CSV table of C-alpha atoms and ligand atoms in Angstrom, one decimal:
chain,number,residue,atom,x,y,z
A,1,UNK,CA,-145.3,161.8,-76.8
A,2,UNK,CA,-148.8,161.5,-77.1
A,3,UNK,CA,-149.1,158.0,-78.0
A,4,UNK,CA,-146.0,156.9,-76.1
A,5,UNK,CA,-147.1,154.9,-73.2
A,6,UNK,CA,-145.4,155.1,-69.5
A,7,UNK,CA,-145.5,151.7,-69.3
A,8,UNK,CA,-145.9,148.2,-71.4
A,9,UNK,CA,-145.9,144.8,-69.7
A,10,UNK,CA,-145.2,142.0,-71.7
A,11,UNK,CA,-146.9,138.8,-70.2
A,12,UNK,CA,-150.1,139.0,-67.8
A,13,UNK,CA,-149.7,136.5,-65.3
A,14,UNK,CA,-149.8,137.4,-61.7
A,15,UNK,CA,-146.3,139.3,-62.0
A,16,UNK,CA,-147.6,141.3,-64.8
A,17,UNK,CA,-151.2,141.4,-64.0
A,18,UNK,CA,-150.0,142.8,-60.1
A,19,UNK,CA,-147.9,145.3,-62.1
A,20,UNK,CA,-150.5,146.6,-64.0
A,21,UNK,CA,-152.3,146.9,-61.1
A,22,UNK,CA,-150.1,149.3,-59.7
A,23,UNK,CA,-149.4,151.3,-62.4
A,24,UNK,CA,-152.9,151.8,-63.3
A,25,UNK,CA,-153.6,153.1,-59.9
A,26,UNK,CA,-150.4,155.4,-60.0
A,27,UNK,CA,-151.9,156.9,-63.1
A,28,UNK,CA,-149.7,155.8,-65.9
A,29,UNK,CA,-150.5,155.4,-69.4
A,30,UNK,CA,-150.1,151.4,-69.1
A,31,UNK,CA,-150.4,148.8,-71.8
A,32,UNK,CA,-150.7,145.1,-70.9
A,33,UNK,CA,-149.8,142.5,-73.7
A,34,UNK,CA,-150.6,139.3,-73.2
A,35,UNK,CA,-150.1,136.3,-76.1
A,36,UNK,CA,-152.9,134.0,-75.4
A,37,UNK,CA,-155.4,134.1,-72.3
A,38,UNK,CA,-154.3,135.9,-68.6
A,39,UNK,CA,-153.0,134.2,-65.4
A,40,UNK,CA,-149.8,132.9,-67.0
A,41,UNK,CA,-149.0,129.0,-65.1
A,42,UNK,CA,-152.0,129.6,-62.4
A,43,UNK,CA,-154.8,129.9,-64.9
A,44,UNK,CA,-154.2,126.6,-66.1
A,45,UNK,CA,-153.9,125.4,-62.0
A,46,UNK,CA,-156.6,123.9,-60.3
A,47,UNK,CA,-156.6,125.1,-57.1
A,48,UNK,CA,-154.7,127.9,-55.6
A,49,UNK,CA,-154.4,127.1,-52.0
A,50,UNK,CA,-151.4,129.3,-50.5
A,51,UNK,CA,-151.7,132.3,-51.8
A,52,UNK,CA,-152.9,134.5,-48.7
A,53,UNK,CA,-156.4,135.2,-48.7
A,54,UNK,CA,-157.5,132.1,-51.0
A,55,UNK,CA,-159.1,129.8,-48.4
A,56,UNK,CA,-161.7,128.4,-50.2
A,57,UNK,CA,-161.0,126.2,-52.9
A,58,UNK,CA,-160.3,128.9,-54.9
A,59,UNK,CA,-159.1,128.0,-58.8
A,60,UNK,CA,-156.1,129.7,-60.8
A,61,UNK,CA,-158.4,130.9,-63.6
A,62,UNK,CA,-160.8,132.6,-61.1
A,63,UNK,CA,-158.2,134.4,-58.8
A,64,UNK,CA,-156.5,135.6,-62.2
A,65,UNK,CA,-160.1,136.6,-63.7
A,66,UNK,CA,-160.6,138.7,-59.9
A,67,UNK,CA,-156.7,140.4,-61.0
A,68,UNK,CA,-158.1,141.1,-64.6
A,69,UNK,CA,-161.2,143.1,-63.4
A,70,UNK,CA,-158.7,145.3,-60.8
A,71,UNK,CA,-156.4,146.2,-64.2
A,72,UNK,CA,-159.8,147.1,-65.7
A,73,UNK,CA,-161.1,149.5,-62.8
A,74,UNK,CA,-157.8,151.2,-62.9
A,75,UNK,CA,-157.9,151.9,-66.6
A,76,UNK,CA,-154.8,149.9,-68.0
A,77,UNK,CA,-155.5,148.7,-71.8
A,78,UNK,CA,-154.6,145.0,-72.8
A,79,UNK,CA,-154.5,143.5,-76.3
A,80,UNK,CA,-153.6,140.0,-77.2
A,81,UNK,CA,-150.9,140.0,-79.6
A,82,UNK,CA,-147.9,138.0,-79.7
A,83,UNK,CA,-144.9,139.8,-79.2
A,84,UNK,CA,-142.4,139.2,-81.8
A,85,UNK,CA,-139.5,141.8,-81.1
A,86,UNK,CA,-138.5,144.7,-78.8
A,87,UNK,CA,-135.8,147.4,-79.0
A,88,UNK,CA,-135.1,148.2,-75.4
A,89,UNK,CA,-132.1,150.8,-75.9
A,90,UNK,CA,-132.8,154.5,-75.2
A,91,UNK,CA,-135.8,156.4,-74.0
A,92,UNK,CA,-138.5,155.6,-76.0
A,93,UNK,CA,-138.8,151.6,-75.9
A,94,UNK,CA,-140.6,149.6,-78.7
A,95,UNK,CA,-142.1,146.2,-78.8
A,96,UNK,CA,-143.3,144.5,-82.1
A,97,UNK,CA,-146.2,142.5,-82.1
A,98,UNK,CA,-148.0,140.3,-84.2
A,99,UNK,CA,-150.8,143.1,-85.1
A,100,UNK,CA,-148.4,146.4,-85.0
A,101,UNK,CA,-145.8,148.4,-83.0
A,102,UNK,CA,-145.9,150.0,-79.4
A,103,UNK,CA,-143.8,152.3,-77.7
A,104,UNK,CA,-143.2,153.2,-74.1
A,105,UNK,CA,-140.8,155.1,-71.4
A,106,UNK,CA,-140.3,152.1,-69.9
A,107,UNK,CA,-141.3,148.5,-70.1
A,108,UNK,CA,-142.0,145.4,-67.3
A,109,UNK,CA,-141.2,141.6,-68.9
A,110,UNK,CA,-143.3,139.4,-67.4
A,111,UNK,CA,-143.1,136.2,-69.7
A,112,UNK,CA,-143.0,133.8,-67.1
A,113,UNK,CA,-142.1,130.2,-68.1
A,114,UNK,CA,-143.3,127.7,-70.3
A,115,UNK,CA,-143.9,123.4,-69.7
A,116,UNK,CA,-140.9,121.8,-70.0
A,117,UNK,CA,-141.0,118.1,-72.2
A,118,UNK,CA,-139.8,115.2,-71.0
A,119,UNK,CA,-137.7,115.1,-74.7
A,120,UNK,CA,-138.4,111.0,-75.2
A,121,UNK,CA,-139.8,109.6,-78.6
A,122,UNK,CA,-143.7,109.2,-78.8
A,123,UNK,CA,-144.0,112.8,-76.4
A,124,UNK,CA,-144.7,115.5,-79.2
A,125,UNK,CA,-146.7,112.9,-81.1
A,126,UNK,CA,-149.5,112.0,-78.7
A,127,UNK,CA,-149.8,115.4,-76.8
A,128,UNK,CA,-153.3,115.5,-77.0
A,129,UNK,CA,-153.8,111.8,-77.6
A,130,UNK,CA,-153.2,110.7,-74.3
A,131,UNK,CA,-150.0,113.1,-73.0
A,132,UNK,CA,-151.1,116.3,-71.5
A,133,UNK,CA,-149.4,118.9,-69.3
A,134,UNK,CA,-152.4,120.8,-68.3
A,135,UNK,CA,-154.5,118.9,-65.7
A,136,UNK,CA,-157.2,121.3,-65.7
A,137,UNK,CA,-157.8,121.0,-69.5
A,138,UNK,CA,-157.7,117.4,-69.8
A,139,UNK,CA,-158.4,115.9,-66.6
A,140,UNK,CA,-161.9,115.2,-66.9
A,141,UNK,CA,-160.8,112.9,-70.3
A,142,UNK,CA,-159.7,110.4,-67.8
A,143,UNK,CA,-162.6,109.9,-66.0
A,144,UNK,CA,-162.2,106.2,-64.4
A,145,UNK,CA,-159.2,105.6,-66.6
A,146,UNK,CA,-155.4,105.1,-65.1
A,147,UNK,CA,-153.6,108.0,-65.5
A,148,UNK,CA,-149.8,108.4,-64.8
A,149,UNK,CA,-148.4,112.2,-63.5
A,150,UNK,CA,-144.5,112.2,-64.5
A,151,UNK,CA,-142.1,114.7,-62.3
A,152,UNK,CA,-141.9,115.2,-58.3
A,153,UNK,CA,-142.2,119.1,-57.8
A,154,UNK,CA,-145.3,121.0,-56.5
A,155,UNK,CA,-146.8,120.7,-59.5
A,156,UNK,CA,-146.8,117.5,-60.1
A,157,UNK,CA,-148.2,117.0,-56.5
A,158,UNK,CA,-150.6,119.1,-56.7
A,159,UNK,CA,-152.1,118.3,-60.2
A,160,UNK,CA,-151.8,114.5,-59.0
A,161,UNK,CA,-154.5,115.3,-56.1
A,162,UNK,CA,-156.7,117.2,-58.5
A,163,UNK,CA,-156.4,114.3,-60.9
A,164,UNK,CA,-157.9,111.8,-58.6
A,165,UNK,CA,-161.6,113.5,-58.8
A,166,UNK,CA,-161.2,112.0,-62.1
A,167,UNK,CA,-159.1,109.1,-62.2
A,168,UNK,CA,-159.3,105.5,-61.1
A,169,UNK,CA,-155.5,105.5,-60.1
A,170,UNK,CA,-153.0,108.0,-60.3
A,171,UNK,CA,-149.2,106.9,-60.3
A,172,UNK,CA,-146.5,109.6,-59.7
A,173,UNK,CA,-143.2,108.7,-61.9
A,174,UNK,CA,-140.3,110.4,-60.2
A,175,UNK,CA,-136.7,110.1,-61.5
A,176,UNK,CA,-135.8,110.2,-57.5
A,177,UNK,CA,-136.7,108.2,-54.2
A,178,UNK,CA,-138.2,111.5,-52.7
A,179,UNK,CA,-140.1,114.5,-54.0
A,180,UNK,CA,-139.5,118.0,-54.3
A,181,UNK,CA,-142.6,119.1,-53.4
A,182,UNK,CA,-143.5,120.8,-50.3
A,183,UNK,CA,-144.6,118.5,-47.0
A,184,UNK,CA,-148.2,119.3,-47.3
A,185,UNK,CA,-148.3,118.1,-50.3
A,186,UNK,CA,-146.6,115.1,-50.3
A,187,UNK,CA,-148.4,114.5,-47.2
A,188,UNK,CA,-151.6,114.2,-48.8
A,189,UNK,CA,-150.4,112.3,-52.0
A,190,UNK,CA,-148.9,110.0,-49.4
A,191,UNK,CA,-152.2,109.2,-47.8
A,192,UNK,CA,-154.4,109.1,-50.6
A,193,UNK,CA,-156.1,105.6,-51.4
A,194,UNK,CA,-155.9,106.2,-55.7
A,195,UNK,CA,-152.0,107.7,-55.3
A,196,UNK,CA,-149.4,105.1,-55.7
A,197,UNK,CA,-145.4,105.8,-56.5
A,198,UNK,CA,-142.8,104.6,-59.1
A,199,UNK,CA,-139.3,105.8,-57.3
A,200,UNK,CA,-136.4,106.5,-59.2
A,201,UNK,CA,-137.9,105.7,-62.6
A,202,UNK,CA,-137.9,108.0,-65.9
A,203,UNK,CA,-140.0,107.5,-68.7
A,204,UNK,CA,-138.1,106.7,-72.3
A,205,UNK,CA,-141.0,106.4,-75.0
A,206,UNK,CA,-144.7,106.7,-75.4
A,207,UNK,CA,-146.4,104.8,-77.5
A,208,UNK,CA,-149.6,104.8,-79.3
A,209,UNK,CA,-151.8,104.5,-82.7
A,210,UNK,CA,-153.4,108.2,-82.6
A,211,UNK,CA,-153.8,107.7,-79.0
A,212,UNK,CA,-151.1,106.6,-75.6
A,213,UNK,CA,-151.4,102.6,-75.3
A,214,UNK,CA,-147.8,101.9,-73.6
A,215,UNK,CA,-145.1,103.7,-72.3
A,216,UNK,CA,-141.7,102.5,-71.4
A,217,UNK,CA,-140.5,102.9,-68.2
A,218,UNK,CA,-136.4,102.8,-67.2
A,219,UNK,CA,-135.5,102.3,-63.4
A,220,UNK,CA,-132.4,104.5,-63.2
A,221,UNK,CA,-130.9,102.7,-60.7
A,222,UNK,CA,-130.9,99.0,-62.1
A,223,UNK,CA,-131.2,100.2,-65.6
A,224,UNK,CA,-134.3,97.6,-65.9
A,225,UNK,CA,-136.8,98.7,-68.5
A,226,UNK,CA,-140.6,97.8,-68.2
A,227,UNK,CA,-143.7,98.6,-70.5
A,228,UNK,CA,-146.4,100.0,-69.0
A,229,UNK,CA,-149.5,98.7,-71.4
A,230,UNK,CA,-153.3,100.6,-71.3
A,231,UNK,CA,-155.6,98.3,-69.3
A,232,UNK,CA,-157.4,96.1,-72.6
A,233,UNK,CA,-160.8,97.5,-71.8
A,234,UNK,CA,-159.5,100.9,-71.0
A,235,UNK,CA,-157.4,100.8,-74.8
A,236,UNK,CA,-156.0,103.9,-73.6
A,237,UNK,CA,-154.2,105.8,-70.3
A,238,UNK,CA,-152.9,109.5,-69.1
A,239,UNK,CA,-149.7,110.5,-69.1
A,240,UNK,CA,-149.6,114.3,-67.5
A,241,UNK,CA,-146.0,115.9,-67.4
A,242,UNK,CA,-144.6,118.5,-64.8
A,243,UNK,CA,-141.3,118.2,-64.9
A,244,UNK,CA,-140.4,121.8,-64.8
A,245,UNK,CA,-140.3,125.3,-66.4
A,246,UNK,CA,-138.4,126.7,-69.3
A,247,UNK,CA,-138.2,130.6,-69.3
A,248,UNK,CA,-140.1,132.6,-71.6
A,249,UNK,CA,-136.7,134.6,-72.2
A,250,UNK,CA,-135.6,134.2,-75.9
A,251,UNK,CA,-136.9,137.7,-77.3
A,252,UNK,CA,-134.2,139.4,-74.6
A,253,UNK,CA,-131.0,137.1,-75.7
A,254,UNK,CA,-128.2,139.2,-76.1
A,255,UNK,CA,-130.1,142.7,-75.1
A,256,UNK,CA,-131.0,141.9,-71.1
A,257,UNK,CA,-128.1,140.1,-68.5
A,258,UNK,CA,-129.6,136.6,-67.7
A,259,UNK,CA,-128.3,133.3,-65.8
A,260,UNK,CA,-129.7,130.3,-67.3
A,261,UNK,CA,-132.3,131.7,-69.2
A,262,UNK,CA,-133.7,134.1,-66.5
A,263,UNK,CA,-133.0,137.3,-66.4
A,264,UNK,CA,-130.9,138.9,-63.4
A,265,UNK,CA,-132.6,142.1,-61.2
A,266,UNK,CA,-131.5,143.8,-58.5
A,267,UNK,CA,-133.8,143.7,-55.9
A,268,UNK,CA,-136.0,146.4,-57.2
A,269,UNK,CA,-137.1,144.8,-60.5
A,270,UNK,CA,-134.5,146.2,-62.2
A,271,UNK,CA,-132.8,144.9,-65.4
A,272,UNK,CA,-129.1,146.2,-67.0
A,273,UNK,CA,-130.9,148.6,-69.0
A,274,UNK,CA,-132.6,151.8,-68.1
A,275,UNK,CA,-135.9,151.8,-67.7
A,276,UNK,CA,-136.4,147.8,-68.2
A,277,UNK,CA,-137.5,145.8,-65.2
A,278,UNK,CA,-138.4,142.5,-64.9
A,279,UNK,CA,-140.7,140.5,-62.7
A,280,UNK,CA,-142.1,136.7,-61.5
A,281,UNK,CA,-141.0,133.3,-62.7
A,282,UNK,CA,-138.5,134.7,-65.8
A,283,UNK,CA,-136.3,136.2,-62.8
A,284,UNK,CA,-133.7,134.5,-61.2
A,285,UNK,CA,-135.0,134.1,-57.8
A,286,UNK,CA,-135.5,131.6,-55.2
A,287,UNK,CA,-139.1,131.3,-55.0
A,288,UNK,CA,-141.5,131.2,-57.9
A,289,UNK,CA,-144.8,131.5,-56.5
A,290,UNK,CA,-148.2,133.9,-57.0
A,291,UNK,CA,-147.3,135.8,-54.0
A,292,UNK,CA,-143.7,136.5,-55.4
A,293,UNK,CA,-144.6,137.5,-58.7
A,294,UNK,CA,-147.5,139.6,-57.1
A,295,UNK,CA,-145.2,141.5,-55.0
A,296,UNK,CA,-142.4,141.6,-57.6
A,297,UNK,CA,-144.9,143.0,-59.9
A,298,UNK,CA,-146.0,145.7,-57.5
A,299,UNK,CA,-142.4,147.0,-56.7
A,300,UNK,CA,-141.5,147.1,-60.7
A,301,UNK,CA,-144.6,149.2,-60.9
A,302,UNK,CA,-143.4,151.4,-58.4
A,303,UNK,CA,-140.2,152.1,-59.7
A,304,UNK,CA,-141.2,152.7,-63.5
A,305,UNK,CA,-143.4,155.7,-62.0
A,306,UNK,CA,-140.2,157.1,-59.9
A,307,UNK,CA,-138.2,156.6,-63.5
A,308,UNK,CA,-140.3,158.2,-65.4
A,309,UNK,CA,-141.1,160.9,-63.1
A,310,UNK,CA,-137.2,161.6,-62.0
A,311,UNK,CA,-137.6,160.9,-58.4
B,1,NAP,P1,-139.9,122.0,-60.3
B,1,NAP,O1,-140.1,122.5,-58.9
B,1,NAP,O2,-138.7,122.5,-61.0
B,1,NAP,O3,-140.0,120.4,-60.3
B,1,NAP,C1,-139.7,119.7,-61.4
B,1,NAP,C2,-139.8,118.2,-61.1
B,1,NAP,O4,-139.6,117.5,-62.3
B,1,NAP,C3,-138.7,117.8,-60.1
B,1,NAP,O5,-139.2,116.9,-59.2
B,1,NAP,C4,-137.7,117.2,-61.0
B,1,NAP,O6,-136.9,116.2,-60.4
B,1,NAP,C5,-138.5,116.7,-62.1
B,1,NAP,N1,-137.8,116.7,-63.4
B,1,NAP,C6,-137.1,117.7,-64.0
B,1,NAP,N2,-136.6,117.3,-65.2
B,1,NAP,C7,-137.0,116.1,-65.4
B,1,NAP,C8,-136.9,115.1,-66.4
B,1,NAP,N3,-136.2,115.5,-67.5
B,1,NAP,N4,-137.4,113.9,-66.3
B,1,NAP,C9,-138.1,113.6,-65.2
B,1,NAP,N5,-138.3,114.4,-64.1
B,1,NAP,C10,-137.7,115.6,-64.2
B,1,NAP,O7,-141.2,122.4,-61.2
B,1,NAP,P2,-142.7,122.7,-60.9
B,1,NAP,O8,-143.2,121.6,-59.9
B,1,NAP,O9,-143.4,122.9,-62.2
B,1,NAP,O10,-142.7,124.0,-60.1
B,1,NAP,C11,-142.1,125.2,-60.7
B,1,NAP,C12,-142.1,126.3,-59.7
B,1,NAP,O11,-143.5,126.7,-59.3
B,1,NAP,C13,-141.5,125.9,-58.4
B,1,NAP,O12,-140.8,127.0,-57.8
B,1,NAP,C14,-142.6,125.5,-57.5
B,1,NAP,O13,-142.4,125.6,-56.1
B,1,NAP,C15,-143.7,126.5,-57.9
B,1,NAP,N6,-145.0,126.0,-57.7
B,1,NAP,C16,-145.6,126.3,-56.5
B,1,NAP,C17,-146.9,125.8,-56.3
B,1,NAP,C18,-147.5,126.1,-55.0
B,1,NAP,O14,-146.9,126.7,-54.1
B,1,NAP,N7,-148.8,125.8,-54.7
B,1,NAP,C19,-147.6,125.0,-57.2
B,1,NAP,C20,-146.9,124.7,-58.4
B,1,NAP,C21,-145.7,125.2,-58.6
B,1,NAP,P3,-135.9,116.5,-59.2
B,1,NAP,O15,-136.7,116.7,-58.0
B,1,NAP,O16,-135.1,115.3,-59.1
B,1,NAP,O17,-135.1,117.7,-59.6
């Protein structure tokens, strides 16, 4: 069993990264498989302002960089490799990766969720060229240029503010009369001088020559359709997209119980199969935030090291 690990997580965004945390410091043999780059949604977040001790300005990529160095002190290893299948059943778990083949006692899933599209023509085509769904990444691109932010949840609020440092006027296209997001949030968008609103409004199409020039916009209500063209001496505007989350869940279809894509634990972490828990925004749960996925990862932690050790 020597190169058996206690533990694998799959995914290191807080959830995972918080459950390596713990397992480290509990002394298990833990691996930490991440695809691309840590923190998962936050690193790719501006500003990280309610997760408890974060009071000053503090961005997703540097509070996930702070989690990183704690795995490292407590000795977990991390590689960045894809993971392209997993066999779950038994004891000894496996996961396949890009590079090779891990096993484990047990294993954490910590995929998280991915961006979801808007799904109109003109959307795959000009990501990149104009369509974005990272602030973060693109924002500064926009600098003095008009810049629309499509969806009404937390983050499109929250990347909306952050998009104003950059942008000469930031429009928020919501499908509803009211946002999702929480008060404090709308609050501020509300009372910001570059923030204006298109209510009950969906966009249909982009459109562009190797870069966004128009967009078509359909009033759900009236069913009236305008085009939204780049200013002329602009030639070009932003359109950023958060209009959701799609769970990172296909590599568990038909192997882990799940309710629209997430997967279902009891309140310990745990999944329908020994020895596989699950933790942060691929559960079903009520609120997907840092501070959930933090503590879910810390109880999954917790219970791999009473599985494996029988208690
Ligand atoms: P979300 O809360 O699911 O909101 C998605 C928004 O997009 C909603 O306003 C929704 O409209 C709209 N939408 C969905 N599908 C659409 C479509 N096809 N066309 C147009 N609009 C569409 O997603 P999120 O804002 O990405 O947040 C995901 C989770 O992370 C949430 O639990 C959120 O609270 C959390 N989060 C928290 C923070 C924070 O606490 N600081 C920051 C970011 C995210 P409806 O409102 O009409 O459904």
């Amino acid at each position: 069993m020597e190169n058996i690990y206690d533990v694998i997580i799959i995914g290191g965004g807080p959830g995972g990264l918080s459950a390596a945390i713990y397992a480290g410091r509990a002394r298990m043999k833990t691996l930490l498989i991440e695809k691309a780059f840590a923190g998962g949604q936050i690193a790719i977040t501006a500003e990280v302002e309610n997760y408890p001790g974060s009071i000053e300005h503090e961005s997703g990529a540097s509070l996930t960089e702070r989690m990183v160095a704690q795995t490292v002190r407590f000795g977990v290893e991390k590689v960045y490799e894809t993971v392209e299948a997993v066999e779950l059943e038994g004891p000894v778990k496996t996961v396949k990766t890009s590079e090779g083949s891990y096993q484990a006692k047990s294993v954490i899933i910590a995929t998280g969720a991915y961006p979801r599209l808007i799904g109109c023509p003109g959307e795959k085509e000009l990501t990149g060229k104009g369509v974005s769904y990272c602030a973060t990444c693109d924002g500064a691109f926009f600098t003095d240029l008009e810049v629309y932010v499509v969806g009404g949840g937390d983050t499109a609020v929250e990347e909306a503010l952050f998009l104003t440092r950059f942008a000469r006027k930031v429009t928020i296209i919501h499908r509803r009369d009211e946002l999702r997001a929480a008060k404090y949030l709308q609050e501020q968008a509300r009372a910001h001088d570059k923030i204006e609103f298109m209510w009950n409004s969906v966009v249909t199409e982009v459109k562009g020559d190797g870069v966004v020039e128009a967009m078509v916009v359909e009033n759900i209500n009236t069913g009236e359709r305008q085009e939204i063209l780049a200013d002329e001496d602009d030639g070009t505007f932003g359109v950023f997209v958060f209009v959701g989350l799609v769970p990172n869940s296909k590599l568990f279809e038909g192997t882990i119980n799940m309710q629209d894509g997430y997967i279902i634990t009891d309140e310990d972490m745990r999944t329908n199969m020994d020895g596989v828990y699950a933790v942060g925004d691929i559960r079903v749960k009520t609120l997907r935030q840092v501070v959930t996925a933090a503590a879910d990862g810390a109880i999954a932690a917790i219970m791999v090291d009473k599985y494996i050790s029988g208690h």
